[in-house]
Amino acid sequence: APVPAPAPHHFSDPGEVEALRGNLLAWYDRCKRDLPWRALAETEPDADRRGYAVWVSEIMLQQTQVATVIDYYNRWMQKWPTLQALAQASLEEVNELWAGLGYYSRGKRLQEAARKVVSELAGHMPRTAEDLQKLLPGVGRYTAGAIASISYGQATGVVDGNVIRVLCRLRCIGADSSSPAVIDRLWDMANALVDRSRPGDFNQALMELGATVCVPKAPLCGECPVKQHCQARHRKLFGKPVPVPDVEDCGLGDCPLCPPATEPWDSSLGVTNFPRKAAKKQPRAMRTATCVLERRGCHGAPEYLIVQRPSSGLLAGLWEFPSLPLPQDLQEKKEREVLADHLQAWMGQPVAAKSLQFIGEVIHIFSHIHQTYVVYSLCLDGDVTPDPTSSPSRWVTEEEFHASAVSTAMKKVLE
Ligand code: SF4
């Protein structure tokens, strides 16, 4: 059994827990957003399809805003309405549909896991969070909890970024919220709080509260359905946490969940004192030379050459203009020369460095890389015959380019 967190960082009063559940669910029933995966999870009689729909939506929602996901989700479910349909899709089709959503390995893993369900689990989704996490590649603790509670009614909690923020504020948890010790406490709390009769709705309500009311910068505390349970708000209004019987205060000693003594409560921040995170690592800077090779197609319209990236690593399997990572601090003249050499080796025909026209730079931020594409263009008279051992390549029109599995960064480069 989980060891309770030191007061006042846990919910010790069963009456308060009941009231919080009731208030949160009543608010959710009134205010929840109308989202396509919710409608399907509520009305779909086929349990496997329910689980599949929630799974797809949860994977898409990792790192991506709801407003962006809706269109991708609708197109995905239209194209592959069942696990069986997805299992038969090619990776190329998956990458094409995923193009623009970012973090491309998510789509690939989803498809691999669907194949596993069909071939090894007789097409049936596991029904509990434990089995989902154990049996499905790419399904972590959060996604497993979300699928099991929303699709199958298992009374299990979830902890995502929104839940972390809400719980840390509700219970004045100011230690580094990405540390394993704090994350473990939050999972214990989420599992203890989840409503036993409506676990899926409760989890969605908690996440929705974080997404729409208890937002990072300017939370709408006045409209919050759980404000009377919120210690951060109490502290903001009254200058100290809610008194807990037998505990004078927390934070004067070496409480592992309080803000560190070196960074105490800052009254100018109010409830946004919580959560706190250790400073993020700076993204790594990279420069890549990329060349838009262009020719006139059969009707005079321009065509562009794209090549496929390796099947592992960053942007695995996606298509891009011929590109070459550059060492830092290379002079412009030298950059042009190494790109010309690269193209020459690849195309098997001479490419003069001065024939490459410099177009500009495109900056794209990946989660851990600050990438600068140095963009050149080169117009060709005829076809090229790439070295047969090199990556697959093809000519595409502008329309075909946009329908291909290309990253957002490459779309920026073409623009
Ligand atoms: Fe968040 Fe404010 Fe509600 Fe507390 S009262 S949970 S800080 S929105």
Short mmCIF file of C-alpha atoms and ligand atoms in Angstrom, two decimals:
data_model
loop_
_atom_site.label_atom_id
_atom_site.label_comp_id
_atom_site.label_asym_id
_atom_site.label_seq_id
_atom_site.Cartn_x
_atom_site.Cartn_y
_atom_site.Cartn_z
CA ALA A 1 0.00 0.00 0.00
CA PRO A 2 1.33 3.45 -0.80
CA VAL A 3 2.73 5.35 2.18
CA PRO A 4 0.66 8.54 2.61
CA ALA A 5 2.50 11.72 1.74
CA PRO A 6 3.29 14.06 4.62
CA ALA A 7 0.38 16.35 5.48
CA PRO A 8 -0.77 18.70 4.13
CA HIS A 9 0.15 17.16 0.77
CA HIS A 10 -2.46 14.41 0.68
CA PHE A 11 -6.21 14.08 1.01
CA SER A 12 -6.75 12.73 4.49
CA ASP A 13 -10.46 13.40 4.84
CA PRO A 14 -12.78 10.93 3.01
CA GLY A 15 -15.58 13.49 3.14
CA GLU A 16 -13.42 16.00 1.32
CA VAL A 17 -12.51 13.42 -1.33
CA GLU A 18 -16.20 12.67 -1.94
CA ALA A 19 -17.02 16.36 -2.22
CA LEU A 20 -14.14 16.96 -4.63
CA ARG A 21 -15.23 14.09 -6.87
CA GLY A 22 -18.82 15.31 -6.90
CA ASN A 23 -17.91 18.91 -7.68
CA LEU A 24 -15.48 17.96 -10.40
CA LEU A 25 -17.86 15.53 -12.13
CA ALA A 26 -20.79 17.97 -11.96
CA TRP A 27 -18.60 20.63 -13.58
CA TYR A 28 -17.44 18.14 -16.25
CA ASP A 29 -21.03 17.20 -17.10
CA ARG A 30 -21.84 20.87 -17.57
CA CYS A 31 -18.71 22.13 -19.28
CA LYS A 32 -16.89 19.30 -21.06
CA ARG A 33 -15.69 19.95 -24.57
CA ASP A 34 -17.34 18.09 -27.39
CA LEU A 35 -14.54 15.91 -28.80
CA PRO A 36 -14.93 13.17 -31.41
CA TRP A 37 -13.13 10.45 -29.42
CA ARG A 38 -15.32 11.16 -26.40
CA ALA A 39 -18.47 10.69 -28.43
CA LEU A 40 -17.17 7.36 -29.73
CA ALA A 41 -16.00 6.16 -26.30
CA GLU A 42 -19.44 6.90 -24.86
CA THR A 43 -21.60 5.35 -27.58
CA GLU A 44 -19.58 2.58 -29.24
CA PRO A 45 -20.86 -0.86 -28.15
CA ASP A 46 -17.78 -2.73 -29.42
CA ALA A 47 -15.27 -2.69 -26.54
CA ASP A 48 -12.22 -3.22 -28.78
CA ARG A 49 -13.18 -0.32 -31.00
CA ARG A 50 -13.77 1.86 -27.94
CA GLY A 51 -10.31 1.05 -26.67
CA TYR A 52 -8.80 1.60 -30.11
CA ALA A 53 -10.40 5.05 -30.49
CA VAL A 54 -9.20 6.24 -27.08
CA TRP A 55 -5.75 4.81 -27.77
CA VAL A 56 -5.42 6.66 -31.10
CA SER A 57 -6.60 9.93 -29.56
CA GLU A 58 -4.29 9.60 -26.55
CA ILE A 59 -1.23 8.89 -28.69
CA MET A 60 -2.04 11.86 -30.94
CA LEU A 61 -2.63 14.12 -27.93
CA GLN A 62 0.80 13.42 -26.48
CA GLN A 63 2.73 16.64 -27.16
CA THR A 64 0.03 18.02 -29.50
CA GLN A 65 -2.83 20.48 -28.91
CA VAL A 66 -6.44 19.24 -28.98
CA ALA A 67 -7.40 21.69 -31.74
CA THR A 68 -4.72 20.26 -34.04
CA VAL A 69 -5.47 16.64 -33.20
CA ILE A 70 -9.20 16.69 -34.06
CA ASP A 71 -8.74 16.77 -37.83
CA TYR A 72 -5.95 14.14 -37.78
CA TYR A 73 -8.03 11.90 -35.53
CA ASN A 74 -11.10 12.14 -37.79
CA ARG A 75 -9.08 11.34 -40.91
CA TRP A 76 -7.30 8.46 -39.18
CA MET A 77 -10.54 6.86 -37.95
CA GLN A 78 -12.13 7.30 -41.34
CA LYS A 79 -9.20 5.58 -43.05
CA TRP A 80 -8.60 2.88 -40.41
CA PRO A 81 -11.81 2.51 -38.39
CA THR A 82 -10.62 -0.68 -36.68
CA LEU A 83 -7.43 -2.22 -35.35
CA GLN A 84 -7.62 -4.75 -38.16
CA ALA A 85 -7.68 -2.02 -40.79
CA LEU A 86 -4.70 -0.28 -39.21
CA ALA A 87 -2.76 -3.53 -38.98
CA GLN A 88 -3.01 -3.84 -42.77
CA ALA A 89 -1.82 -0.29 -43.52
CA SER A 90 1.70 0.36 -44.76
CA LEU A 91 4.13 2.50 -42.79
CA GLU A 92 4.22 4.89 -45.74
CA GLU A 93 0.46 5.47 -45.47
CA VAL A 94 0.75 5.98 -41.71
CA ASN A 95 3.57 8.50 -42.14
CA GLU A 96 1.60 10.32 -44.83
CA LEU A 97 -1.42 10.75 -42.59
CA TRP A 98 0.76 11.68 -39.62
CA ALA A 99 2.74 14.29 -41.60
CA GLY A 100 2.65 17.61 -39.75
CA LEU A 101 1.68 16.16 -36.37
CA GLY A 102 5.31 15.78 -35.24
CA TYR A 103 7.01 13.07 -33.17
CA TYR A 104 6.61 10.64 -36.04
CA SER A 105 7.60 7.51 -34.16
CA ARG A 106 4.21 7.70 -32.43
CA GLY A 107 2.33 6.73 -35.59
CA LYS A 108 4.77 3.97 -36.40
CA ARG A 109 4.53 2.46 -32.93
CA LEU A 110 0.75 2.68 -32.96
CA GLN A 111 0.67 0.68 -36.15
CA GLU A 112 3.18 -1.90 -34.87
CA ALA A 113 1.13 -2.34 -31.72
CA ALA A 114 -2.09 -2.76 -33.76
CA ARG A 115 -0.37 -5.54 -35.72
CA LYS A 116 0.56 -7.19 -32.46
CA VAL A 117 -3.01 -7.05 -31.14
CA VAL A 118 -4.30 -8.61 -34.34
CA SER A 119 -1.64 -11.31 -34.69
CA GLU A 120 -0.95 -12.21 -31.05
CA LEU A 121 -4.04 -11.20 -29.08
CA ALA A 122 -6.73 -12.39 -31.50
CA GLY A 123 -7.66 -8.78 -32.29
CA HIS A 124 -8.75 -8.00 -28.71
CA MET A 125 -7.41 -5.07 -26.73
CA PRO A 126 -6.15 -5.87 -23.21
CA ARG A 127 -8.72 -4.60 -20.69
CA THR A 128 -6.63 -3.44 -17.72
CA ALA A 129 -3.99 -0.74 -17.34
CA GLU A 130 -1.44 -3.34 -16.21
CA ASP A 131 -1.97 -5.54 -19.30
CA LEU A 132 -2.16 -2.62 -21.71
CA GLN A 133 1.20 -1.34 -20.50
CA LYS A 134 2.75 -4.80 -20.45
CA LEU A 135 1.48 -6.04 -23.81
CA LEU A 136 1.31 -3.01 -26.12
CA PRO A 137 4.54 -1.43 -27.37
CA GLY A 138 4.54 2.36 -27.00
CA VAL A 139 1.80 2.32 -24.35
CA GLY A 140 3.16 3.80 -21.13
CA ARG A 141 1.59 4.13 -17.71
CA TYR A 142 -0.44 7.22 -18.56
CA THR A 143 -1.88 5.92 -21.86
CA ALA A 144 -2.68 2.54 -20.28
CA GLY A 145 -4.55 4.26 -17.43
CA ALA A 146 -6.45 6.48 -19.84
CA ILE A 147 -7.56 3.61 -22.10
CA ALA A 148 -8.48 1.32 -19.18
CA SER A 149 -10.49 3.96 -17.30
CA ILE A 150 -12.18 5.67 -20.26
CA SER A 151 -12.91 2.60 -22.41
CA TYR A 152 -13.27 -0.17 -19.83
CA GLY A 153 -14.27 1.59 -16.60
CA GLN A 154 -11.27 0.45 -14.58
CA ALA A 155 -10.90 2.61 -11.43
CA THR A 156 -7.33 3.62 -12.09
CA GLY A 157 -5.87 7.14 -12.09
CA VAL A 158 -3.86 9.01 -14.70
CA VAL A 159 -1.05 11.52 -14.38
CA ASP A 160 -0.22 13.76 -17.32
CA GLY A 161 1.06 17.36 -17.47
CA ASN A 162 -2.38 18.81 -16.71
CA VAL A 163 -2.98 16.48 -13.78
CA ILE A 164 0.48 17.25 -12.38
CA ARG A 165 -0.33 20.95 -12.38
CA VAL A 166 -3.76 20.56 -10.77
CA LEU A 167 -2.64 18.14 -8.07
CA CYS A 168 0.47 20.14 -7.21
CA ARG A 169 -1.70 23.21 -6.74
CA LEU A 170 -4.43 21.41 -4.85
CA ARG A 171 -1.84 20.13 -2.38
CA CYS A 172 0.93 22.77 -2.50
CA ILE A 173 3.52 20.37 -3.88
CA GLY A 174 6.50 22.54 -4.75
CA ALA A 175 9.34 20.05 -5.06
CA ASP A 176 10.57 19.36 -8.63
CA SER A 177 7.47 17.92 -10.31
CA SER A 178 9.53 15.91 -12.78
CA SER A 179 11.41 14.05 -10.05
CA PRO A 180 10.54 10.36 -9.58
CA ALA A 181 9.69 10.93 -5.90
CA VAL A 182 7.05 13.56 -6.72
CA ILE A 183 5.71 11.66 -9.72
CA ASP A 184 5.23 8.56 -7.55
CA ARG A 185 3.29 10.58 -4.99
CA LEU A 186 1.09 12.05 -7.70
CA TRP A 187 0.27 8.60 -9.07
CA ASP A 188 -0.67 7.45 -5.57
CA MET A 189 -2.87 10.51 -5.21
CA ALA A 190 -4.51 10.06 -8.63
CA ASN A 191 -5.26 6.41 -7.86
CA ALA A 192 -6.72 7.31 -4.49
CA LEU A 193 -8.84 10.17 -5.82
CA VAL A 194 -10.33 8.57 -8.95
CA ASP A 195 -14.09 8.17 -8.73
CA ARG A 196 -14.96 4.48 -8.43
CA SER A 197 -18.18 4.63 -10.42
CA ARG A 198 -17.10 7.05 -13.17
CA PRO A 199 -13.31 6.65 -13.43
CA GLY A 200 -13.02 7.59 -17.11
CA ASP A 201 -15.08 10.75 -16.66
CA PHE A 202 -13.21 11.67 -13.50
CA ASN A 203 -9.82 11.36 -15.20
CA GLN A 204 -10.98 13.33 -18.20
CA ALA A 205 -12.46 15.96 -15.87
CA LEU A 206 -9.18 16.37 -14.02
CA MET A 207 -7.27 16.73 -17.30
CA GLU A 208 -9.91 19.07 -18.71
CA LEU A 209 -9.68 21.23 -15.60
CA GLY A 210 -5.95 21.55 -16.16
CA ALA A 211 -6.42 22.32 -19.85
CA THR A 212 -9.16 24.93 -19.52
CA VAL A 213 -9.28 26.36 -15.96
CA CYS A 214 -6.18 25.49 -13.97
CA VAL A 215 -3.98 26.60 -16.87
CA PRO A 216 -0.24 27.26 -16.45
CA LYS A 217 -0.01 31.06 -16.45
CA ALA A 218 -3.30 32.65 -15.41
CA PRO A 219 -5.59 30.04 -13.84
CA LEU A 220 -9.26 30.97 -13.51
CA CYS A 221 -9.50 30.18 -9.82
CA GLY A 222 -12.76 32.09 -9.40
CA GLU A 223 -14.50 29.67 -11.79
CA CYS A 224 -12.80 26.55 -10.51
CA PRO A 225 -15.13 23.77 -9.32
CA VAL A 226 -12.61 22.51 -6.76
CA LYS A 227 -11.41 25.85 -5.41
CA GLN A 228 -12.55 25.09 -1.88
CA HIS A 229 -10.20 22.08 -1.86
CA CYS A 230 -7.22 24.00 -3.21
CA GLN A 231 -4.39 24.62 -0.79
CA ALA A 232 -2.50 26.86 -3.20
CA ARG A 233 -5.50 29.18 -3.44
CA HIS A 234 -5.96 29.08 0.32
CA ARG A 235 -2.35 30.03 0.76
CA LYS A 236 -2.68 32.85 -1.75
CA LEU A 237 -5.76 34.24 -0.01
CA PHE A 238 -4.76 33.68 3.60
CA GLY A 239 -0.98 33.59 3.43
CA LYS A 240 -0.56 30.05 4.74
CA PRO A 241 -1.68 26.51 3.93
CA VAL A 242 -4.91 25.05 5.27
CA PRO A 243 -4.20 23.98 8.84
CA VAL A 244 -4.02 20.23 9.22
CA PRO A 245 -4.79 18.69 12.62
CA ASP A 246 -1.61 17.92 14.54
CA VAL A 247 0.57 19.48 11.89
CA GLU A 248 1.51 23.10 12.39
CA ASP A 249 3.06 23.67 9.01
CA CYS A 250 4.98 21.90 6.34
CA GLY A 251 8.07 23.29 4.73
CA LEU A 252 9.86 24.39 7.85
CA GLY A 253 11.58 21.04 8.07
CA ASP A 254 12.96 18.96 5.25
CA CYS A 255 9.65 18.01 3.66
CA PRO A 256 10.35 16.25 0.32
CA LEU A 257 7.23 17.74 -1.30
CA CYS A 258 7.48 21.39 -0.24
CA PRO A 259 9.28 24.02 -2.34
CA PRO A 260 13.01 23.91 -1.61
CA ALA A 261 14.09 26.20 1.23
CA THR A 262 16.22 28.12 -1.26
CA GLU A 263 13.13 28.98 -3.35
CA PRO A 264 10.30 29.54 -0.87
CA TRP A 265 6.75 30.61 -1.62
CA ASP A 266 6.75 33.79 -3.75
CA SER A 267 3.59 35.76 -2.97
CA SER A 268 3.76 37.63 -6.31
CA LEU A 269 3.23 34.31 -8.12
CA GLY A 270 0.21 33.17 -6.13
CA VAL A 271 -1.03 29.71 -7.11
CA THR A 272 1.45 29.57 -9.98
CA ASN A 273 4.13 28.87 -7.38
CA PHE A 274 3.11 25.31 -8.20
CA PRO A 275 4.16 23.15 -9.90
CA ARG A 276 7.91 23.68 -10.06
CA LYS A 277 10.30 22.07 -12.44
CA ALA A 278 14.05 21.71 -12.51
CA ALA A 279 15.57 23.92 -15.21
CA LYS A 280 15.23 22.38 -18.68
CA LYS A 281 18.26 21.33 -20.66
CA GLN A 282 18.94 23.70 -23.54
CA PRO A 283 18.17 22.11 -26.94
CA ARG A 284 21.20 21.12 -28.99
CA ALA A 285 21.97 23.44 -31.94
CA MET A 286 22.36 21.79 -35.36
CA ARG A 287 22.86 23.10 -38.90
CA THR A 288 21.84 21.13 -41.96
CA ALA A 289 22.37 22.09 -45.58
CA THR A 290 19.42 21.15 -47.75
CA CYS A 291 19.00 21.50 -51.50
CA VAL A 292 15.72 21.86 -53.36
CA LEU A 293 16.48 20.18 -56.71
CA GLU A 294 13.97 21.30 -59.28
CA ARG A 295 13.14 20.32 -62.85
CA ARG A 296 10.32 21.00 -65.29
CA GLY A 297 7.80 18.17 -65.35
CA CYS A 298 5.91 16.96 -68.41
CA HIS A 299 3.38 19.86 -68.36
CA GLY A 300 6.00 22.46 -67.52
CA ALA A 301 5.10 22.48 -63.82
CA PRO A 302 8.04 22.29 -61.43
CA GLU A 303 8.93 18.98 -59.83
CA TYR A 304 11.13 18.46 -56.79
CA LEU A 305 13.36 15.60 -55.78
CA ILE A 306 12.79 14.07 -52.36
CA VAL A 307 14.72 11.28 -50.67
CA GLN A 308 13.73 9.00 -47.83
CA ARG A 309 15.40 9.24 -44.43
CA PRO A 310 16.74 6.13 -42.69
CA SER A 311 14.17 3.93 -40.93
CA SER A 312 15.43 4.83 -37.45
CA GLY A 313 16.41 8.00 -35.64
CA LEU A 314 14.99 11.52 -35.98
CA LEU A 315 12.10 11.75 -38.52
CA ALA A 316 12.57 8.06 -39.36
CA GLY A 317 11.29 7.02 -42.79
CA LEU A 318 10.07 10.50 -43.72
CA TRP A 319 10.95 12.17 -47.02
CA GLU A 320 13.07 15.32 -47.38
CA PHE A 321 15.06 17.35 -49.86
CA PRO A 322 18.62 16.01 -50.17
CA SER A 323 20.25 17.16 -46.94
CA LEU A 324 23.54 17.05 -45.16
CA PRO A 325 24.28 17.80 -41.47
CA LEU A 326 26.97 20.48 -41.21
CA PRO A 327 29.67 20.97 -38.62
CA GLN A 328 29.10 24.11 -36.52
CA ASP A 329 30.95 27.29 -37.49
CA LEU A 330 31.58 26.34 -41.11
CA GLN A 331 31.93 29.36 -43.38
CA GLU A 332 29.23 29.93 -45.98
CA LYS A 333 31.58 29.21 -48.91
CA LYS A 334 32.65 25.95 -47.30
CA GLU A 335 29.02 24.96 -46.58
CA ARG A 336 28.22 25.38 -50.24
CA GLU A 337 31.21 23.26 -51.24
CA VAL A 338 30.43 20.34 -48.95
CA LEU A 339 26.82 20.36 -50.12
CA ALA A 340 27.95 20.36 -53.77
CA ASP A 341 30.31 17.42 -53.05
CA HIS A 342 27.50 15.55 -51.33
CA LEU A 343 25.09 16.10 -54.24
CA GLN A 344 27.76 15.18 -56.76
CA ALA A 345 28.53 11.87 -55.05
CA TRP A 346 24.87 11.13 -54.73
CA MET A 347 23.79 12.08 -58.27
CA GLY A 348 26.87 10.75 -60.05
CA GLN A 349 27.26 13.94 -62.09
CA PRO A 350 29.29 17.11 -61.56
CA VAL A 351 27.73 19.85 -59.42
CA ALA A 352 29.55 23.18 -59.24
CA ALA A 353 29.33 24.86 -55.85
CA LYS A 354 28.56 28.21 -57.46
CA SER A 355 25.54 26.77 -59.28
CA LEU A 356 23.81 26.29 -55.92
CA GLN A 357 21.62 29.27 -55.22
CA PHE A 358 21.39 30.27 -51.56
CA ILE A 359 17.76 30.90 -50.64
CA GLY A 360 17.79 31.51 -46.89
CA GLU A 361 17.65 29.78 -43.54
CA VAL A 362 14.73 27.97 -41.96
CA ILE A 363 14.69 27.40 -38.23
CA HIS A 364 12.74 24.52 -36.80
CA ILE A 365 12.61 23.55 -33.14
CA PHE A 366 12.32 19.86 -32.37
CA SER A 367 11.88 18.88 -28.72
CA HIS A 368 15.61 18.55 -28.10
CA ILE A 369 17.20 20.07 -31.21
CA HIS A 370 17.32 23.65 -32.44
CA GLN A 371 17.72 22.93 -36.13
CA THR A 372 18.76 25.48 -38.76
CA TYR A 373 18.25 24.39 -42.36
CA VAL A 374 20.49 26.28 -44.76
CA VAL A 375 18.45 26.19 -47.93
CA TYR A 376 19.85 26.11 -51.47
CA SER A 377 18.17 25.45 -54.77
CA LEU A 378 19.39 24.01 -58.04
CA CYS A 379 17.48 23.74 -61.31
CA LEU A 380 18.27 20.68 -63.42
CA ASP A 381 17.67 20.06 -67.10
CA GLY A 382 17.05 16.35 -66.91
CA ASP A 383 16.71 13.44 -64.53
CA VAL A 384 19.33 12.30 -62.06
CA THR A 385 20.49 8.75 -61.56
CA PRO A 386 21.25 8.43 -57.87
CA ASP A 387 23.80 5.92 -56.66
CA PRO A 388 21.78 2.66 -56.43
CA THR A 389 23.04 2.03 -52.89
CA SER A 390 21.65 5.35 -51.64
CA SER A 391 18.23 5.99 -50.05
CA PRO A 392 15.05 5.76 -52.19
CA SER A 393 14.20 8.98 -54.01
CA ARG A 394 11.44 10.32 -56.30
CA TRP A 395 10.31 13.43 -58.17
CA VAL A 396 7.10 15.04 -56.96
CA THR A 397 4.94 17.96 -57.95
CA GLU A 398 4.12 20.53 -55.30
CA GLU A 399 0.77 18.86 -54.69
CA GLU A 400 2.37 15.41 -54.38
CA PHE A 401 4.98 16.87 -52.05
CA HIS A 402 2.29 18.06 -49.64
CA ALA A 403 0.53 14.68 -49.76
CA SER A 404 3.78 12.82 -49.03
CA ALA A 405 5.18 11.85 -45.64
CA VAL A 406 7.25 14.99 -45.21
CA SER A 407 7.94 16.86 -41.99
CA THR A 408 6.65 20.34 -41.18
CA ALA A 409 10.25 21.56 -41.36
CA MET A 410 10.50 20.46 -45.03
CA LYS A 411 7.22 22.20 -45.82
CA LYS A 412 8.75 25.37 -44.41
CA VAL A 413 11.83 24.80 -46.58
CA LEU A 414 9.75 24.52 -49.76
CA GLU A 415 7.80 27.64 -48.85
FE1 SF4 B 1 -6.10 25.47 -10.00
FE2 SF4 B 1 -7.02 27.76 -8.98
FE3 SF4 B 1 -8.58 25.59 -9.09
FE4 SF4 B 1 -6.55 25.72 -7.40
S1 SF4 B 1 -8.37 27.03 -7.38
S2 SF4 B 1 -7.11 23.97 -8.68
S3 SF4 B 1 -5.04 26.82 -8.60
S4 SF4 B 1 -7.77 26.74 -10.84
#
